[in-house]
CSV table of C-alpha atoms in Angstrom, one decimal:
chain,number,residue,atom,x,y,z
A,1,MET,CA,36.9,-7.8,-78.8
A,2,ALA,CA,38.9,-5.3,-80.3
A,3,LYS,CA,38.8,-2.4,-82.1
A,4,LYS,CA,40.4,0.8,-83.9
A,5,VAL,CA,38.8,4.3,-84.2
A,6,ALA,CA,40.8,7.2,-85.1
A,7,GLY,CA,44.2,5.6,-84.6
A,8,VAL,CA,43.4,4.4,-80.6
A,9,LYS,CA,43.6,0.3,-79.5
A,10,LYS,CA,40.7,-0.2,-77.6
A,11,HIS,CA,39.8,-3.5,-76.0
A,12,LEU,CA,38.0,-4.5,-73.0
A,13,PHE,CA,39.2,-7.1,-70.3
A,14,THR,CA,37.6,-8.3,-67.6
A,15,SER,CA,38.2,-10.0,-64.2
A,16,GLU,CA,36.4,-11.5,-61.3
A,17,SER,CA,36.6,-11.9,-57.3
A,18,VAL,CA,34.4,-13.8,-54.3
A,19,THR,CA,33.4,-13.0,-51.4
A,20,LYS,CA,34.1,-14.7,-48.4
A,21,GLY,CA,31.2,-16.7,-48.1
A,22,HIS,CA,31.7,-18.6,-51.9
A,23,PRO,CA,31.6,-22.2,-51.1
A,24,ASP,CA,35.4,-22.9,-52.7
A,25,LYS,CA,36.5,-19.5,-50.6
A,26,VAL,CA,35.3,-21.3,-47.6
A,27,ALA,CA,37.0,-24.3,-48.3
A,28,ASP,CA,40.4,-21.9,-49.3
A,29,GLN,CA,40.0,-20.5,-45.7
A,30,ILE,CA,39.4,-24.0,-43.8
A,31,SER,CA,42.1,-25.2,-45.1
A,32,ASP,CA,44.4,-22.2,-44.3
A,33,GLY,CA,42.9,-21.7,-40.8
A,34,ILE,CA,43.7,-25.2,-40.1
A,35,LEU,CA,47.7,-24.3,-41.6
A,36,ASP,CA,47.7,-21.8,-39.3
A,37,SER,CA,46.8,-23.4,-36.0
A,38,LEU,CA,49.4,-25.6,-37.0
A,39,ILE,CA,52.4,-23.2,-37.9
A,40,ALA,CA,51.4,-21.4,-34.5
A,41,LYS,CA,52.3,-24.4,-32.5
A,42,ASP,CA,55.1,-25.9,-34.6
A,43,ARG,CA,56.8,-23.1,-36.8
A,44,TYR,CA,58.4,-26.3,-39.1
A,45,ALA,CA,55.1,-28.4,-39.9
A,46,ARG,CA,54.7,-29.9,-43.0
A,47,VAL,CA,50.9,-28.9,-44.1
A,48,ALA,CA,49.0,-29.7,-47.6
A,49,CYS,CA,45.4,-28.9,-46.6
A,50,GLU,CA,42.6,-29.9,-49.1
A,51,THR,CA,38.6,-28.9,-47.8
A,52,LEU,CA,35.8,-29.1,-49.5
A,53,VAL,CA,32.5,-28.3,-48.3
A,54,THR,CA,28.9,-28.9,-49.6
A,55,THR,CA,25.1,-29.2,-48.1
A,56,GLY,CA,25.5,-30.1,-44.4
A,57,LEU,CA,29.3,-31.0,-44.7
A,58,VAL,CA,32.7,-30.6,-44.1
A,59,VAL,CA,35.9,-33.0,-45.6
A,60,LEU,CA,39.2,-32.6,-44.4
A,61,SER,CA,41.9,-34.1,-46.3
A,62,GLY,CA,46.0,-34.3,-46.8
A,63,GLU,CA,49.2,-35.2,-45.5
A,64,ILE,CA,50.2,-32.9,-42.3
A,65,THR,CA,53.4,-33.5,-40.0
A,66,VAL,CA,54.3,-32.1,-37.2
A,67,HIS,CA,57.2,-32.2,-34.7
A,68,ASN,CA,55.6,-31.6,-31.0
A,69,HIS,CA,52.4,-32.5,-28.6
A,70,LYS,CA,51.1,-29.1,-29.1
A,71,ALA,CA,50.9,-29.6,-32.9
A,72,GLU,CA,49.6,-32.6,-32.2
A,73,GLU,CA,46.4,-31.5,-30.1
A,74,ALA,CA,46.0,-28.7,-32.9
A,75,MET,CA,45.9,-31.6,-35.4
A,76,LEU,CA,43.6,-33.4,-33.2
A,77,ALA,CA,41.5,-30.3,-32.8
A,78,ALA,CA,40.8,-29.8,-36.7
A,79,GLU,CA,37.3,-30.1,-37.1
A,80,GLU,CA,36.7,-27.0,-34.2
A,81,THR,CA,38.8,-25.2,-36.1
A,82,ALA,CA,36.5,-25.4,-39.6
A,83,ARG,CA,33.8,-25.0,-37.0
A,84,GLN,CA,34.9,-21.7,-36.1
A,85,VAL,CA,36.4,-20.9,-39.3
A,86,ILE,CA,32.6,-21.4,-41.3
A,87,ARG,CA,31.2,-19.3,-37.7
A,88,GLY,CA,33.8,-16.3,-38.9
A,89,ILE,CA,32.4,-16.5,-42.4
A,90,GLY,CA,28.9,-15.8,-41.1
A,91,TYR,CA,27.6,-19.2,-41.7
A,92,ASP,CA,26.0,-19.2,-38.5
A,93,ASP,CA,22.5,-19.6,-39.7
A,94,PRO,CA,20.5,-23.3,-40.5
A,95,GLU,CA,18.0,-21.4,-42.8
A,96,THR,CA,21.5,-20.5,-45.3
A,97,GLY,CA,21.9,-24.8,-45.2
A,98,PHE,CA,25.0,-24.7,-44.0
A,99,ASP,CA,25.6,-23.8,-40.5
A,100,TYR,CA,29.1,-23.9,-38.5
A,101,ARG,CA,27.0,-25.8,-35.4
A,102,SER,CA,25.3,-28.6,-37.2
A,103,CYS,CA,27.5,-29.7,-40.2
A,104,ALA,CA,29.3,-33.2,-40.0
A,105,VAL,CA,32.8,-32.3,-40.1
A,106,LEU,CA,35.2,-35.7,-41.8
A,107,LYS,CA,38.7,-36.0,-41.5
A,108,SER,CA,41.2,-38.1,-43.5
A,109,LEU,CA,44.5,-36.3,-42.6
A,110,HIS,CA,48.1,-37.9,-42.5
A,111,SER,CA,51.3,-37.7,-42.2
A,112,GLN,CA,53.9,-36.5,-45.0
A,113,SER,CA,55.2,-39.3,-47.6
A,114,ALA,CA,58.4,-39.8,-46.4
A,115,ASP,CA,60.0,-39.7,-49.7
A,116,ILE,CA,58.8,-36.3,-50.8
A,117,SER,CA,60.4,-34.7,-47.2
A,118,GLN,CA,63.8,-35.9,-47.6
A,119,GLY,CA,63.9,-34.1,-50.4
A,120,VAL,CA,62.8,-30.6,-48.4
A,121,THR,CA,64.1,-30.9,-45.0
A,122,ALA,CA,67.7,-29.2,-44.7
A,123,ASP,CA,70.5,-31.7,-42.9
A,124,LYS,CA,73.4,-28.9,-41.9
A,125,LYS,CA,75.7,-32.0,-40.5
A,126,LYS,CA,75.2,-33.0,-44.8
A,127,LYS,CA,75.4,-29.5,-45.7
A,128,LYS,CA,72.6,-29.8,-47.5
A,129,GLU,CA,70.1,-27.4,-47.7
A,130,GLN,CA,66.2,-27.0,-47.8
A,131,GLY,CA,65.0,-27.9,-51.4
A,132,ALA,CA,61.8,-27.1,-53.4
A,133,GLY,CA,58.6,-28.9,-52.1
A,134,ASP,CA,58.2,-30.0,-55.0
A,135,GLN,CA,58.5,-28.9,-59.5
A,136,GLY,CA,56.7,-26.5,-60.6
A,137,LEU,CA,56.7,-23.2,-62.2
A,138,MET,CA,55.5,-20.2,-60.7
A,139,PHE,CA,54.4,-16.7,-62.2
A,140,GLY,CA,54.3,-12.9,-60.3
A,141,PHE,CA,53.0,-9.9,-61.8
A,142,ALA,CA,52.4,-5.9,-61.3
A,143,CYS,CA,52.2,-2.8,-63.3
A,144,ASN,CA,51.1,0.0,-62.5
A,145,GLU,CA,47.2,1.0,-63.5
A,146,THR,CA,46.7,1.2,-59.7
A,147,LYS,CA,48.0,2.7,-56.8
A,148,SER,CA,49.0,-1.1,-55.5
A,149,LEU,CA,50.8,-1.7,-58.8
A,150,MET,CA,47.8,-4.2,-59.8
A,151,PRO,CA,45.6,-4.5,-62.2
A,152,LEU,CA,42.7,-2.2,-62.8
A,153,PRO,CA,39.7,-4.8,-63.3
A,154,ILE,CA,41.1,-7.4,-60.2
A,155,GLN,CA,41.7,-4.7,-58.3
A,156,LEU,CA,38.5,-3.1,-58.5
A,157,ALA,CA,36.9,-6.7,-58.6
A,158,HIS,CA,38.5,-7.4,-55.1
A,159,ARG,CA,37.2,-4.1,-53.7
A,160,LEU,CA,33.9,-4.9,-54.3
A,161,THR,CA,33.3,-7.8,-52.8
A,162,PHE,CA,35.1,-6.4,-50.3
A,163,ARG,CA,32.3,-4.0,-49.5
A,164,LEU,CA,29.8,-6.7,-50.3
A,165,SER,CA,31.2,-8.7,-46.8
A,166,GLU,CA,32.0,-5.3,-45.6
A,167,CYS,CA,28.2,-4.5,-45.7
A,168,ARG,CA,27.1,-8.0,-44.8
A,169,GLU,CA,29.2,-7.6,-41.4
A,170,LYS,CA,28.4,-4.4,-40.0
A,171,GLY,CA,24.4,-4.2,-41.2
A,172,VAL,CA,24.8,-1.5,-43.3
A,173,ILE,CA,22.5,-4.0,-46.1
A,174,PRO,CA,20.8,-6.1,-43.5
A,175,TRP,CA,19.5,-8.6,-46.3
A,176,LEU,CA,22.9,-9.5,-47.8
A,177,ARG,CA,24.1,-13.5,-46.7
A,178,PRO,CA,27.9,-14.2,-47.5
A,179,ASP,CA,27.8,-15.4,-51.1
A,180,GLY,CA,28.6,-13.3,-53.8
A,181,LYS,CA,30.7,-12.5,-56.7
A,182,SER,CA,31.5,-9.4,-58.5
A,183,GLN,CA,33.0,-9.0,-62.7
A,184,VAL,CA,34.6,-5.8,-63.5
A,185,THR,CA,35.0,-5.2,-67.4
A,186,ILE,CA,37.4,-2.1,-68.1
A,187,GLU,CA,38.1,-0.5,-71.5
A,188,TYR,CA,41.8,-0.4,-72.4
A,189,ALA,CA,42.5,2.3,-75.2
A,190,ASN,CA,46.3,2.1,-76.0
A,191,GLY,CA,46.9,0.1,-73.4
A,192,VAL,CA,45.8,2.0,-70.4
A,193,PRO,CA,42.4,1.7,-68.7
A,194,ASP,CA,40.3,4.3,-70.0
A,195,ARG,CA,36.9,3.5,-68.6
A,196,ILE,CA,34.4,1.2,-66.5
A,197,ASP,CA,32.3,-0.5,-69.2
A,198,THR,CA,30.7,-3.6,-67.2
A,199,ILE,CA,30.1,-4.5,-63.1
A,200,VAL,CA,28.2,-7.3,-62.5
A,201,ILE,CA,26.9,-7.9,-58.5
A,202,SER,CA,25.5,-11.4,-57.9
A,203,THR,CA,25.0,-11.5,-54.2
A,204,GLN,CA,23.0,-14.0,-52.2
A,205,HIS,CA,20.2,-12.5,-50.6
A,206,THR,CA,17.0,-13.3,-47.6
A,207,ASP,CA,13.7,-13.4,-49.3
A,208,LYS,CA,12.7,-9.8,-47.3
A,209,VAL,CA,13.6,-8.4,-51.0
A,210,VAL,CA,12.1,-11.0,-53.1
A,211,ASP,CA,9.2,-9.0,-55.1
A,212,LYS,CA,6.0,-9.8,-56.5
A,213,THR,CA,7.3,-11.4,-59.8
A,214,GLY,CA,9.8,-13.8,-57.0
A,215,ASN,CA,13.0,-11.4,-58.1
A,216,ILE,CA,15.1,-9.3,-56.1
A,217,SER,CA,13.7,-5.6,-55.9
A,218,ASP,CA,14.7,-2.7,-57.8
A,219,GLU,CA,15.1,-1.3,-54.1
A,220,ALA,CA,17.5,-3.7,-53.2
A,221,LYS,CA,19.2,-3.4,-56.7
A,222,LYS,CA,20.2,0.3,-56.0
A,223,ALA,CA,21.3,-0.7,-52.6
A,224,ILE,CA,24.0,-2.5,-54.0
A,225,ILE,CA,25.0,0.4,-56.6
A,226,ASN,CA,25.1,2.9,-54.1
A,227,LYS,CA,25.9,1.5,-51.1
A,228,VAL,CA,28.5,-0.8,-52.1
A,229,ILE,CA,29.9,-0.3,-56.2
A,230,LYS,CA,29.7,3.8,-56.2
A,231,PRO,CA,32.0,4.2,-53.1
A,232,CYS,CA,34.5,1.5,-54.3
A,233,VAL,CA,34.7,2.8,-57.8
A,234,GLN,CA,35.0,6.3,-56.3
A,235,MET,CA,37.5,5.5,-54.0
A,236,GLU,CA,40.0,3.5,-56.5
A,237,CYS,CA,39.8,5.3,-59.7
A,238,PRO,CA,37.2,8.4,-58.9
A,239,ARG,CA,37.3,9.3,-62.8
A,240,MET,CA,36.1,6.9,-64.1
A,241,TRP,CA,32.6,7.2,-62.1
A,242,SER,CA,29.6,7.5,-65.0
A,243,GLY,CA,26.1,7.0,-65.9
A,244,LYS,CA,27.2,5.3,-68.9
A,245,ILE,CA,28.4,1.8,-66.7
A,246,LYS,CA,26.1,-1.0,-67.1
A,247,PHE,CA,25.6,-2.3,-63.8
A,248,LEU,CA,23.6,-6.5,-63.5
A,249,ILE,CA,23.0,-6.9,-60.4
A,250,ASN,CA,21.7,-10.5,-59.5
A,251,PRO,CA,21.1,-11.2,-62.9
A,252,THR,CA,19.5,-14.6,-62.7
A,253,GLY,CA,17.1,-12.4,-60.4
A,254,ARG,CA,16.9,-14.6,-57.7
A,255,PHE,CA,20.2,-15.3,-55.1
A,256,VAL,CA,18.5,-17.0,-52.0
A,257,ILE,CA,20.1,-20.3,-52.1
A,258,GLY,CA,23.7,-20.3,-52.4
A,259,GLY,CA,27.2,-20.9,-50.3
A,260,PRO,CA,28.3,-24.7,-49.9
A,261,HIS,CA,24.3,-25.6,-50.5
A,262,GLY,CA,23.9,-24.1,-53.1
A,263,ASP,CA,27.1,-25.1,-54.9
A,264,THR,CA,30.0,-27.6,-53.3
A,265,GLY,CA,33.2,-25.9,-52.9
A,266,VAL,CA,36.7,-27.3,-53.1
A,267,THR,CA,40.3,-25.6,-51.8
A,268,GLY,CA,42.0,-24.1,-54.7
A,269,ARG,CA,39.6,-23.5,-57.2
A,270,LYS,CA,39.4,-20.3,-57.4
A,271,ILE,CA,43.9,-19.3,-58.3
A,272,ILE,CA,42.8,-16.8,-60.8
A,273,VAL,CA,40.8,-14.7,-58.4
A,274,ASP,CA,43.7,-15.3,-55.6
A,275,THR,CA,46.2,-13.7,-58.2
A,276,TYR,CA,45.6,-11.4,-61.4
A,277,GLY,CA,42.5,-12.2,-62.2
A,278,GLY,CA,44.1,-13.5,-66.0
A,279,ARG,CA,46.4,-10.8,-66.3
A,280,GLY,CA,49.4,-12.7,-67.0
A,281,ARG,CA,50.5,-16.1,-66.9
A,282,HIS,CA,49.7,-18.8,-64.0
A,283,GLY,CA,51.7,-22.0,-63.5
A,284,GLY,CA,48.4,-24.2,-62.3
A,285,GLY,CA,49.4,-24.5,-58.2
A,286,ALA,CA,46.9,-23.6,-55.5
A,287,PHE,CA,47.9,-21.9,-52.6
A,288,SER,CA,46.1,-22.4,-49.3
A,289,GLY,CA,46.0,-24.9,-47.3
A,290,LYS,CA,49.9,-25.3,-48.5
A,291,ASP,CA,52.7,-24.4,-45.7
A,292,PRO,CA,55.7,-21.9,-47.0
A,293,SER,CA,58.1,-24.8,-47.9
A,294,LYS,CA,55.7,-25.4,-51.2
A,295,VAL,CA,57.1,-23.4,-53.9
A,296,ASP,CA,53.1,-23.4,-55.1
A,297,ARG,CA,52.9,-20.5,-52.8
A,298,SER,CA,55.8,-19.5,-51.4
A,299,ALA,CA,58.1,-19.2,-54.9
A,300,SER,CA,54.5,-17.2,-56.1
A,301,TYR,CA,54.3,-14.7,-53.1
A,302,MET,CA,58.6,-13.7,-53.8
A,303,ALA,CA,57.3,-13.7,-57.9
A,304,ARG,CA,54.7,-11.1,-57.1
A,305,TYR,CA,57.2,-9.2,-54.8
A,306,ILE,CA,59.8,-9.4,-57.8
A,307,ALA,CA,57.9,-7.9,-59.9
A,308,LYS,CA,56.3,-5.2,-58.0
A,309,ASN,CA,59.4,-3.8,-57.1
A,310,ILE,CA,60.4,-3.9,-60.7
A,311,VAL,CA,57.5,-1.6,-61.5
A,312,ALA,CA,58.5,0.1,-58.7
A,313,ALA,CA,61.5,1.5,-59.4
A,314,GLY,CA,60.5,2.7,-63.0
A,315,ILE,CA,62.3,0.6,-64.9
A,316,THR,CA,59.3,-0.8,-66.6
A,317,PRO,CA,54.8,0.0,-66.2
A,318,VAL,CA,54.1,-4.0,-66.5
A,319,CYS,CA,56.2,-6.8,-65.6
A,320,GLU,CA,55.6,-10.5,-65.1
A,321,VAL,CA,58.3,-13.1,-64.0
A,322,GLN,CA,58.3,-16.6,-63.8
A,323,LEU,CA,60.5,-19.0,-61.5
A,324,SER,CA,60.6,-22.9,-62.1
A,325,TYR,CA,61.9,-25.3,-59.2
A,326,ALA,CA,62.6,-28.9,-59.2
A,327,ILE,CA,61.5,-30.7,-56.1
A,328,GLY,CA,64.4,-30.9,-53.6
A,329,VAL,CA,66.5,-28.4,-55.4
A,330,ALA,CA,67.3,-25.7,-53.8
A,331,ASP,CA,68.1,-22.9,-56.7
A,332,PRO,CA,65.6,-22.4,-59.4
A,333,ILE,CA,65.8,-23.8,-62.6
A,334,SER,CA,64.9,-21.0,-64.1
A,335,VAL,CA,64.8,-17.2,-63.8
A,336,LEU,CA,62.1,-15.3,-66.3
A,337,VAL,CA,61.4,-11.6,-66.5
A,338,ASN,CA,58.6,-10.1,-69.3
A,339,CYS,CA,58.6,-6.5,-69.7
A,340,GLU,CA,56.3,-6.8,-73.2
A,341,GLY,CA,58.9,-5.1,-74.6
A,342,LEU,CA,58.4,-1.7,-72.6
A,343,SER,CA,61.1,-1.8,-70.1
A,344,ASN,CA,64.4,-0.1,-70.5
A,345,VAL,CA,67.1,-2.4,-69.2
A,346,GLN,CA,66.8,-5.6,-71.8
A,347,GLU,CA,65.3,-8.3,-70.1
A,348,ASP,CA,68.0,-10.9,-70.4
A,349,ARG,CA,70.2,-8.5,-68.0
A,350,LEU,CA,67.2,-7.5,-65.8
A,351,SER,CA,66.7,-12.2,-65.3
A,352,GLN,CA,70.1,-11.3,-63.7
A,353,VAL,CA,69.5,-8.6,-61.8
A,354,VAL,CA,66.9,-10.2,-60.5
A,355,ARG,CA,69.2,-13.6,-59.2
A,356,ASP,CA,71.6,-11.2,-58.0
A,357,VAL,CA,69.5,-8.6,-55.9
A,358,PHE,CA,66.8,-11.1,-54.3
A,359,PRO,CA,66.4,-14.4,-52.5
A,360,LEU,CA,65.3,-17.3,-54.4
A,361,LYS,CA,66.2,-20.7,-52.8
A,362,PRO,CA,62.8,-21.7,-50.7
A,363,GLN,CA,64.3,-21.6,-47.2
A,364,GLU,CA,66.0,-17.8,-48.4
A,365,ILE,CA,62.2,-17.1,-49.4
A,366,VAL,CA,60.5,-18.2,-46.3
A,367,SER,CA,63.1,-16.2,-44.1
A,368,HIS,CA,63.3,-12.4,-46.5
A,369,LEU,CA,59.2,-13.0,-46.4
A,370,ASN,CA,58.8,-13.9,-43.2
A,371,LEU,CA,56.5,-17.1,-43.8
A,372,LEU,CA,56.6,-19.6,-40.3
A,373,ARG,CA,53.7,-17.2,-39.0
A,374,PRO,CA,49.9,-17.7,-39.0
A,375,ILE,CA,49.0,-15.3,-41.4
A,376,TYR,CA,47.4,-17.4,-44.1
A,377,LEU,CA,43.6,-17.5,-43.0
A,378,GLU,CA,43.6,-13.6,-43.8
A,379,THR,CA,45.1,-14.3,-47.5
A,380,ALA,CA,42.3,-16.2,-47.9
A,381,HIS,CA,40.3,-13.8,-49.3
A,382,ASP,CA,39.7,-11.0,-50.9
A,383,GLY,CA,43.2,-11.6,-53.0
A,384,HIS,CA,46.9,-12.3,-51.5
A,385,PHE,CA,47.9,-9.5,-53.5
A,386,GLY,CA,47.8,-6.4,-54.0
A,387,ARG,CA,46.4,-5.8,-50.4
A,388,SER,CA,48.0,-3.4,-47.8
A,389,ASN,CA,48.0,-6.2,-45.1
A,390,PRO,CA,51.5,-5.1,-42.8
A,391,LYS,CA,51.5,-9.1,-42.8
A,392,PHE,CA,52.2,-9.1,-46.3
A,393,GLN,CA,55.8,-8.6,-46.1
A,394,TRP,CA,55.9,-9.4,-50.2
A,395,GLU,CA,53.7,-6.4,-51.0
A,396,ARG,CA,56.8,-4.1,-50.0
A,397,THR,CA,59.2,-2.1,-52.2
A,398,ASP,CA,62.2,-2.5,-50.1
A,399,LYS,CA,64.5,-3.1,-53.2
A,400,VAL,CA,63.8,-0.5,-55.7
A,401,ALA,CA,67.1,1.0,-54.1
A,402,ALA,CA,68.9,-1.7,-54.5
A,403,LEU,CA,67.5,-2.9,-58.3
A,404,LYS,CA,68.8,1.0,-59.6
A,405,LYS,CA,71.6,0.5,-58.3
A,406,ALA,CA,72.1,-3.2,-59.7
A,407,CYS,CA,71.0,-1.8,-62.8
A,408,LYS,CA,72.8,1.5,-63.1
A,409,LEU,CA,69.8,3.9,-63.5
């Protein structure tokens, strides 16, 4: 939607986020919980773990190769790891239709293909560098719309789902259950966020707040607005809080049946929620359940790191970075920087500067971003980017000075 009013170009842009208890995010967190349990015992474990969750059932599948006895024990304990992740999310009540104690857990895990392994493994004797774990293209994005250099719609959407989970876990709103979604529509004027048009919250709840019509009560809706939405807006973009925002709270009326009981969840199905909310492009590769030898994950983190540093350096207000790799090959096939024509440095020059300033080979990325740590369960909810968690090394802006020097700014 676009319109022109008094010489000002306006458009609406929408992003969504989901809570920890959303079925797809449950699957993501289980996959990353298992990854963490393995990488904690074997830094060089090769993991590609996929999870499916539905009513009373968890299915674990994928390729896992470990190199010591403790990691083998962790792999054997994958069922218990899955149960503890589910418990941590909040599915601890049989009435929700999904409970960590009673759900069945099926495992089908086997070792990584030797054909893939030979292309990924470094060999010092043969002077062979670690190659990319697969072919593919990865994107990173940053812009100056928020302090975190994330687009405002996805940043606010993440804050809302985080607050929903916080209100449930701390008992601020005791009738909340784990499943939920947010959606934020921002109106832009000449490419700059101008106002909040609509906020949608759909949250699972108990029967305690169902009125005589069978739907969630008006009082419950007011609690969501006052205890969830208002604090988030006033923290993230206080000037945009107004009486003109349209609120849609549980627009279907009722959301008692939810989580894996209400909808099947699968690892890797929330890749736009995980990244930039639809702003910029996406290479198509999911993150969760993959160890950092998989460039779907590690190179996407590096691309965000690059884009964020370029924007933080004042080179451009908006930056998208594309990296591409071939399986078994260390050097990237291509590096592209797109600043939407707003950069004060030519983009082809900037692409070369990126190659000069940033480590781009898979092993270099893993080392520079310190990715061989059990940090991944924390990435599997509330977005992989735009968070101040010190474990997320890709959110640093420590290359600003080097970029300015290389660009002669």
